[in-house]
mmCIF file of C-alpha atoms and ligand atoms in Angstrom:
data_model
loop_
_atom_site.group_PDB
_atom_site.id
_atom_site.type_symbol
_atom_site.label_atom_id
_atom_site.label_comp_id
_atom_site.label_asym_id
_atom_site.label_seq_id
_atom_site.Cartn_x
_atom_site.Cartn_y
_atom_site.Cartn_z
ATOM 1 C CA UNK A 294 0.000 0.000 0.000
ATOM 2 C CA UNK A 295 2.574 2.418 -0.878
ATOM 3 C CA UNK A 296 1.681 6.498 -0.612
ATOM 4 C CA UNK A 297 3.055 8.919 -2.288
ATOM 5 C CA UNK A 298 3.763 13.305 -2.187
ATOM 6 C CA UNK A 299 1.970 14.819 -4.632
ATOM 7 C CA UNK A 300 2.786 18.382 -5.476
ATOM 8 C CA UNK A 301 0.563 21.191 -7.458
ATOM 9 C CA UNK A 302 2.132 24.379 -8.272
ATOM 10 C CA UNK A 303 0.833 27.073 -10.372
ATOM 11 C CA UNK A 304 -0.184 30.347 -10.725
ATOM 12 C CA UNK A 305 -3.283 32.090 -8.788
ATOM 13 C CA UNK A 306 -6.506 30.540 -9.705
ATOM 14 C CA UNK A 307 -6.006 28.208 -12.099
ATOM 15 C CA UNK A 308 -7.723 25.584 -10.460
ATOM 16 C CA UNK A 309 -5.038 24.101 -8.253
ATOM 17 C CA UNK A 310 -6.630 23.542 -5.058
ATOM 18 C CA UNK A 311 -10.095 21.981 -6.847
ATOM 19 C CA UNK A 312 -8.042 19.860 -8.806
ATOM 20 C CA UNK A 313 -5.457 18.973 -5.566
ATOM 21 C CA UNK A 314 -8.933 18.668 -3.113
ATOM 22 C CA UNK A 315 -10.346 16.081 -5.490
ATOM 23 C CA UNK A 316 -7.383 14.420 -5.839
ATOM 24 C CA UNK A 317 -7.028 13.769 -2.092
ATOM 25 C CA UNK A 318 -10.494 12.657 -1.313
ATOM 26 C CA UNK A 319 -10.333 10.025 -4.247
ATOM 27 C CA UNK A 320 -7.170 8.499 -2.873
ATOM 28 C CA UNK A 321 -8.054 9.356 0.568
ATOM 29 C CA UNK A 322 -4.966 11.391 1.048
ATOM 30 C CA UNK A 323 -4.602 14.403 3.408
ATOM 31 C CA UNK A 324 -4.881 18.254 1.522
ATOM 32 C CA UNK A 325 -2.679 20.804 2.168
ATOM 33 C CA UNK A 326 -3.231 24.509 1.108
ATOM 34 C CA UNK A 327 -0.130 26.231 1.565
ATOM 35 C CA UNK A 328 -1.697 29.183 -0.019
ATOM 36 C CA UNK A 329 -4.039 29.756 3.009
ATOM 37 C CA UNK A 330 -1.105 29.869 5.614
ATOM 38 C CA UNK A 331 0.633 32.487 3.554
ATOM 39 C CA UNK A 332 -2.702 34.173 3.546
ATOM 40 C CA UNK A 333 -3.031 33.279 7.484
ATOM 41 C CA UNK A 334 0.232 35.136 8.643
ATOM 42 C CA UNK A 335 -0.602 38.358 6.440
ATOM 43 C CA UNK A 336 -4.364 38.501 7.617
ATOM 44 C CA UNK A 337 -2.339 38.181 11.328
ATOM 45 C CA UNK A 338 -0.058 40.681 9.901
ATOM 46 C CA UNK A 339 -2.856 43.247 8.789
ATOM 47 C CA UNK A 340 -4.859 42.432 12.330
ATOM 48 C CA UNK A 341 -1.198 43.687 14.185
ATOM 49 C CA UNK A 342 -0.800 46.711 12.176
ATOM 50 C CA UNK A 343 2.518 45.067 10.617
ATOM 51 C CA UNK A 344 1.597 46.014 7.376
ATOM 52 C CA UNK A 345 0.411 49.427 6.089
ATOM 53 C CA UNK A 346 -0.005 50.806 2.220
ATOM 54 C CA UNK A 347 1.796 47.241 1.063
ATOM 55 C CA UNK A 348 4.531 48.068 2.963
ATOM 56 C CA UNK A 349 5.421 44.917 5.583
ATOM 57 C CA UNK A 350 7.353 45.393 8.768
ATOM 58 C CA UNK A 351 9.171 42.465 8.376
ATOM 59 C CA UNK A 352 11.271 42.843 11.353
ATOM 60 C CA UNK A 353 8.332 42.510 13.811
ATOM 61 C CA UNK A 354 6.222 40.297 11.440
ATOM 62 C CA UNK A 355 9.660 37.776 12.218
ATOM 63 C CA UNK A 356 9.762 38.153 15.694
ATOM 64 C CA UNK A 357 6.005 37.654 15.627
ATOM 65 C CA UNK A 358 6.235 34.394 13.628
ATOM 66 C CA UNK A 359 6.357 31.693 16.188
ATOM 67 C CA UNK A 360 3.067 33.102 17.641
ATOM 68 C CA UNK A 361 1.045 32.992 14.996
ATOM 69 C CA UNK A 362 -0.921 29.229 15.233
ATOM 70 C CA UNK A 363 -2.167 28.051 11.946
ATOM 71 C CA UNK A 364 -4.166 24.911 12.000
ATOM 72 C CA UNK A 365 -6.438 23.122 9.604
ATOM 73 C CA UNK A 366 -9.948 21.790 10.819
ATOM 74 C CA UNK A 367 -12.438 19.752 8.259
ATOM 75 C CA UNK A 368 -16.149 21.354 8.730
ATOM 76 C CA UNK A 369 -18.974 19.029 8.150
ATOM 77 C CA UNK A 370 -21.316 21.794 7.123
ATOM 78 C CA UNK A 371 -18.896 22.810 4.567
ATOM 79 C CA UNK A 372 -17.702 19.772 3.424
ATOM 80 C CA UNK A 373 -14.219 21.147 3.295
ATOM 81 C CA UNK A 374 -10.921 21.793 5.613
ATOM 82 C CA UNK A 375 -10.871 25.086 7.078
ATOM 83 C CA UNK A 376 -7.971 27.230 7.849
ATOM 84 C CA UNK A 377 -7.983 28.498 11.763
ATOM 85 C CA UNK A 378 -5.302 31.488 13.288
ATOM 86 C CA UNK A 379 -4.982 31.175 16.384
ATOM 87 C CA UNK A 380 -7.763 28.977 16.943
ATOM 88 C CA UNK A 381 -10.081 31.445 15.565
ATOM 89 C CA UNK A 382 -11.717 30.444 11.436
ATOM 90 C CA UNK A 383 -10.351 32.505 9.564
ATOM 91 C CA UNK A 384 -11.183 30.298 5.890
ATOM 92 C CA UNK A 385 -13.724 33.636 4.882
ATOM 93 C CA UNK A 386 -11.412 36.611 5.464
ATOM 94 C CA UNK A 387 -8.344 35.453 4.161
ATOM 95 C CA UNK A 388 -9.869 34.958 0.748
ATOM 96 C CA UNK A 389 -11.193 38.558 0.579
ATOM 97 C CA UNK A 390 -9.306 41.449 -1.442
ATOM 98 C CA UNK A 391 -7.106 42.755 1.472
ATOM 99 C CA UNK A 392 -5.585 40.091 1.987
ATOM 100 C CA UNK A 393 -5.033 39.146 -1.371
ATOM 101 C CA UNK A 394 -3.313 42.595 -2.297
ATOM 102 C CA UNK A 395 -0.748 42.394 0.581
ATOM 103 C CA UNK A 396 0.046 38.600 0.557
ATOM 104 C CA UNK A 397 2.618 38.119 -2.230
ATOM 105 C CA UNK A 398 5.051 40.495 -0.739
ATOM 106 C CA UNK A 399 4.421 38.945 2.783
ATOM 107 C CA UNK A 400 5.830 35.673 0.887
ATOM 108 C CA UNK A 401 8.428 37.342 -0.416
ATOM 109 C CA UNK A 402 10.067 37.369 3.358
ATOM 110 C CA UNK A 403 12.396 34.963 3.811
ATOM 111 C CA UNK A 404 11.894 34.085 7.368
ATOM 112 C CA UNK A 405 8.481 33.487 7.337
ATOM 113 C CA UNK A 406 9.070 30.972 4.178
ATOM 114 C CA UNK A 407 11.508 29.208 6.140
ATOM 115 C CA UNK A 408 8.749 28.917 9.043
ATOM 116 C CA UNK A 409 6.039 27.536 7.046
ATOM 117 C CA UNK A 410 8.047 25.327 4.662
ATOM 118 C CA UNK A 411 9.486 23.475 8.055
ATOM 119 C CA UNK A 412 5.244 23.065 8.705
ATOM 120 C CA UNK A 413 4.870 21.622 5.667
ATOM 121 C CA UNK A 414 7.462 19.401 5.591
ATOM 122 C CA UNK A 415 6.483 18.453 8.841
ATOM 123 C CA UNK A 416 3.160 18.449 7.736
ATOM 124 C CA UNK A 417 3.834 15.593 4.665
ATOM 125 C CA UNK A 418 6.768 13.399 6.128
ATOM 126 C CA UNK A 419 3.999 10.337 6.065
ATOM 127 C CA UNK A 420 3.496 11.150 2.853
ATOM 128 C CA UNK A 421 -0.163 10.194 1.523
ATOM 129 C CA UNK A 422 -0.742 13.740 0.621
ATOM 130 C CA UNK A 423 -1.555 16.772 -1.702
ATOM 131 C CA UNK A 424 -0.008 19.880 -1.015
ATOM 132 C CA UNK A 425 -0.386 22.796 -3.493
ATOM 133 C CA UNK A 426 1.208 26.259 -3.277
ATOM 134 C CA UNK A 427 3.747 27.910 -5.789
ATOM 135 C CA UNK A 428 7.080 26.111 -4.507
ATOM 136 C CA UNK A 429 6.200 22.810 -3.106
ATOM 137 C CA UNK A 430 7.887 20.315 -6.264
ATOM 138 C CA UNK A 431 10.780 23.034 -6.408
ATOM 139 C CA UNK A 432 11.430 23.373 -2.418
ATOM 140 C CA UNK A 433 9.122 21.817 0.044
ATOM 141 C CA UNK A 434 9.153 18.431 -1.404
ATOM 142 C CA UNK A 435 11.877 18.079 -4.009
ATOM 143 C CA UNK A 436 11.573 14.432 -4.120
ATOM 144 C CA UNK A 437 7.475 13.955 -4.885
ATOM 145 C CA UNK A 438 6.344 11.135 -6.423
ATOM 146 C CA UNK A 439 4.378 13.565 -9.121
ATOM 147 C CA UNK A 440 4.747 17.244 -9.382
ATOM 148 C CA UNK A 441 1.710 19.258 -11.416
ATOM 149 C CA UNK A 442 2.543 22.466 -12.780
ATOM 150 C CA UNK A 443 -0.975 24.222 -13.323
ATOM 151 C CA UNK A 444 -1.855 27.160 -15.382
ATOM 152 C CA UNK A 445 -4.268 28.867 -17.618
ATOM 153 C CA UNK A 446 -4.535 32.232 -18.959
ATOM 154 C CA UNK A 447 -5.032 35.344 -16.425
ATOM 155 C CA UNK A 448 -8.366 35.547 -18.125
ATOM 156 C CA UNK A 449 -9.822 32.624 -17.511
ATOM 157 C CA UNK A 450 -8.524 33.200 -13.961
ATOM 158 C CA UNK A 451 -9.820 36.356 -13.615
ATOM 159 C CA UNK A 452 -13.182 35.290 -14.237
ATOM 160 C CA UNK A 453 -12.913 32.550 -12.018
ATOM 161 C CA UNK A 454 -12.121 34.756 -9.162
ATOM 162 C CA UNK A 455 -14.774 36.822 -10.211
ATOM 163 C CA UNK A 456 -17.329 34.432 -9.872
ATOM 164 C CA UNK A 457 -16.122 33.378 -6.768
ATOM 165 C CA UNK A 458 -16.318 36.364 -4.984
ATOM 166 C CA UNK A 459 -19.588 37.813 -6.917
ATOM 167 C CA UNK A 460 -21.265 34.516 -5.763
ATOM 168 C CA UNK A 461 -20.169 35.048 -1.964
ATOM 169 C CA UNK A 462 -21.637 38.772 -2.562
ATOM 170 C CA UNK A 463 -18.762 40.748 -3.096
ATOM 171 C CA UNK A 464 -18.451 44.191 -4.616
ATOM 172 C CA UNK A 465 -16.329 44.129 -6.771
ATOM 173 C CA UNK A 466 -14.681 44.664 -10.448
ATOM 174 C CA UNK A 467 -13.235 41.812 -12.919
ATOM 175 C CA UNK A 468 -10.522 44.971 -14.168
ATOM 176 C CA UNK A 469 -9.761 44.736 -9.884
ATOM 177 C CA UNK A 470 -9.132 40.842 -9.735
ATOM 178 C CA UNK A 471 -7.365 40.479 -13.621
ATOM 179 C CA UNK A 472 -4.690 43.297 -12.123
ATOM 180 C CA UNK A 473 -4.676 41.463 -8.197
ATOM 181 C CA UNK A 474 -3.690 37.995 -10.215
ATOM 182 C CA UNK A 475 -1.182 40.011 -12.814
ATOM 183 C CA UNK A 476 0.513 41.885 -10.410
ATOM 184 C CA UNK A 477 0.706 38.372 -7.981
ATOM 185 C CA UNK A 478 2.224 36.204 -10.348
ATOM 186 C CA UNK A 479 4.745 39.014 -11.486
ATOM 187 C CA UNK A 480 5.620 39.134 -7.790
ATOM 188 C CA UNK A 481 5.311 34.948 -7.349
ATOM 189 C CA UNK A 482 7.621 34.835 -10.075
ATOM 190 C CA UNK A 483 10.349 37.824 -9.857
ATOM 191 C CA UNK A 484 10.681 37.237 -6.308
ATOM 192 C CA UNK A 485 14.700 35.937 -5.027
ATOM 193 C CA UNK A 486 13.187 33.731 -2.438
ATOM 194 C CA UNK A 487 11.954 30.282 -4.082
ATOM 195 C CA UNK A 488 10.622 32.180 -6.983
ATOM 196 C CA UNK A 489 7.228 30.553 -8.725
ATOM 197 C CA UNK A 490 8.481 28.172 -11.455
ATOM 198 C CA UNK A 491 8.600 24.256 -13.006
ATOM 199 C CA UNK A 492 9.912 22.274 -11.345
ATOM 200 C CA UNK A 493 12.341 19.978 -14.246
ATOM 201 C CA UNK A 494 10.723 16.886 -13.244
ATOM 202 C CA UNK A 495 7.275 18.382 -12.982
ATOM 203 C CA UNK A 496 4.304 17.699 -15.845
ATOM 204 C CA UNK A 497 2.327 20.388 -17.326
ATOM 205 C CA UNK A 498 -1.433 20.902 -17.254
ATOM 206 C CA UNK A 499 -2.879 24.123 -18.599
ATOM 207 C CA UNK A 500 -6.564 23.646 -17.862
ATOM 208 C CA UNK A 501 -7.698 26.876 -19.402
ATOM 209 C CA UNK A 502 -10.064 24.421 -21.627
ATOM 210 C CA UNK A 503 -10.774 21.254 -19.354
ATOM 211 C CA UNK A 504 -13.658 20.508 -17.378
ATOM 212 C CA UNK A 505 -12.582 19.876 -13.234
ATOM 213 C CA UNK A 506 -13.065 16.137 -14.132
ATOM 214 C CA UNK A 507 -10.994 15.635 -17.212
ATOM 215 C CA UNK A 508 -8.265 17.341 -15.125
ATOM 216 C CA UNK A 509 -9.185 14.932 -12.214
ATOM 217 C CA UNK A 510 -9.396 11.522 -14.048
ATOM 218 C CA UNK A 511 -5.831 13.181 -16.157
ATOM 219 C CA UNK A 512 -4.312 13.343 -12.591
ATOM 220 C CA UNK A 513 -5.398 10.171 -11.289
ATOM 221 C CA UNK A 514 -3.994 8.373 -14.062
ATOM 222 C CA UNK A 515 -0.459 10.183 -13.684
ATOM 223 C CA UNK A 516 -0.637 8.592 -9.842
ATOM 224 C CA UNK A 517 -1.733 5.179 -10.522
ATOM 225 C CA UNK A 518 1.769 5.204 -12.967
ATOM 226 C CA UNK A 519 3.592 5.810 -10.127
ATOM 227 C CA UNK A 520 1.869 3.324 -7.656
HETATM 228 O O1 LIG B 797 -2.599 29.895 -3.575
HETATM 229 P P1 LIG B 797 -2.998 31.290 -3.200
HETATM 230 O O2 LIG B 797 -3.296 32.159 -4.380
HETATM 231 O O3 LIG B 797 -4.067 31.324 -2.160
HETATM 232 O O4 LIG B 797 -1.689 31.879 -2.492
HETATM 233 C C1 LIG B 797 -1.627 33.210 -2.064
HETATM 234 C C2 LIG B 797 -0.225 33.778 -2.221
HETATM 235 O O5 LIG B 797 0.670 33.112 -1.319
HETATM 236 C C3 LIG B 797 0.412 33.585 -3.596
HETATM 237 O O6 LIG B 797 0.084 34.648 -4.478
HETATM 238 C C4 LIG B 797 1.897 33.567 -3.277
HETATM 239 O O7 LIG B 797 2.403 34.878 -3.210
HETATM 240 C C5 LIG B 797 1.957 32.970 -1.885
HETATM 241 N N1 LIG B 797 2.344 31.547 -1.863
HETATM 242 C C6 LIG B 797 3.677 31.230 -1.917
HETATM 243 N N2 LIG B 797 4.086 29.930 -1.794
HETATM 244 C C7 LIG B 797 3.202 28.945 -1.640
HETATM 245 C C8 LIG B 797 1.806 29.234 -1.614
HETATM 246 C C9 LIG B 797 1.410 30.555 -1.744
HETATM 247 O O8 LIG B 797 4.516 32.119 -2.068
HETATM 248 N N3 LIG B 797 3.622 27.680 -1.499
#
């Protein structure tokens, strides 16, 4: 019964953690978002006043690090893990647009990649898991099993966004989300910390044109290889 790591990195929205949450709860493997514990420590770091105008104190954001608690819970009513600070759910507001504009230089620190990318390792040494993020085949887990390199074009990710957040209610422009998820993966990518890219060993899927289960059986059939 062997288990494997199985890493998705990609761009913002282009489907990663649908395709990476499906993927665990066929093979009954354990989902990781790293996305949401970048998002965690920068909604702590908004919260503590450590960030103003996109400017983070990084300094006391550091020192701050080791007491910020980031834990994920799975809530029946939402069928779905949910990402807790400090014991307290934070899965809604760290999804929302202020968060979103100030996390990709909050994961451009150093320190507090070194922090969470010890919790994920941590988090996947029994393997038997999905992790996405933007750095997990390159850095987190060098040696997975399968790596997934997602993308599609900022369009299509745009609108997906859009939806998202006009669904939940939210007011809110698609020009304001298509320049959030430009200006993120310019900073994912230009960044000198584990910058966003492919991993050499990782396959490509750009799912700009495939339904969530044609990318799901695609995966599925890239894991049972490697079973
Ligand atoms: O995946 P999501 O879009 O929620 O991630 C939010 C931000 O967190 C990304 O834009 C990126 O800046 C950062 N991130 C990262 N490394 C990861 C996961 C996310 O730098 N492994």
């Amino acid at each position: 019964n062997k288990k494997i790591v199985i890493a998705v990195d990609g761009h913002s929205s282009c489907g990663k953690s649908t395709l990476a949450k499906a993927l665990a709860s066929r093979l009954n493997y354990a989902y990781i978002d790293t996305g949401a514990m970048y998002r965690a420590v920068t909604l702590y770091g908004l919260r503590n006043n450590l960030i103003a105008e996109g400017k983070v104190d990084e300094a006391d954001l550091t020192a701050q690090l080791h007491q910020i608690k980031i834990t994920f819970r799975y809530s029946e009513a939402a069928g779905k893990s949910e990402t807790y600070l400090n014991g307290e759910n934070v899965e809604e507001e760290i999804r929302q647009l202020p968060v979103s504009r100030s996390v990709s230089p909050v994961a451009t620190i150093g320190e507090v990649r070194k922090h969470l990318v010890a919790l994920q390792q941590e988090m996947g040494k029994n393997k038997g898991i999905v992790m996405d993020g933007r750095d997990i085949g390159t850095v987190v887990f060098p040696d997975a099993e399968l790596k997934i390199y997602m993308t599609a074009s900022p369009e299509v990710r745009a609108q997906r966004r859009y939806d998202e957040l006009k669904a939940k209610g939210e007011d809110i422009s698609f020009e304001e989300i298509k320049a959030n998820v430009i200006e993120r993966d310019y900073i994912d990518e230009n960044r000198e910390e584990s910058p966003l890219r492919q991993a050499d060993d990782a396959i490509v899927l750009d799912n700009s044109y495939f339904t969530p289960e044609e990318q799901l059986d695609w995966a599925f059939e890239k894991v049972m290889e490697r079973l």
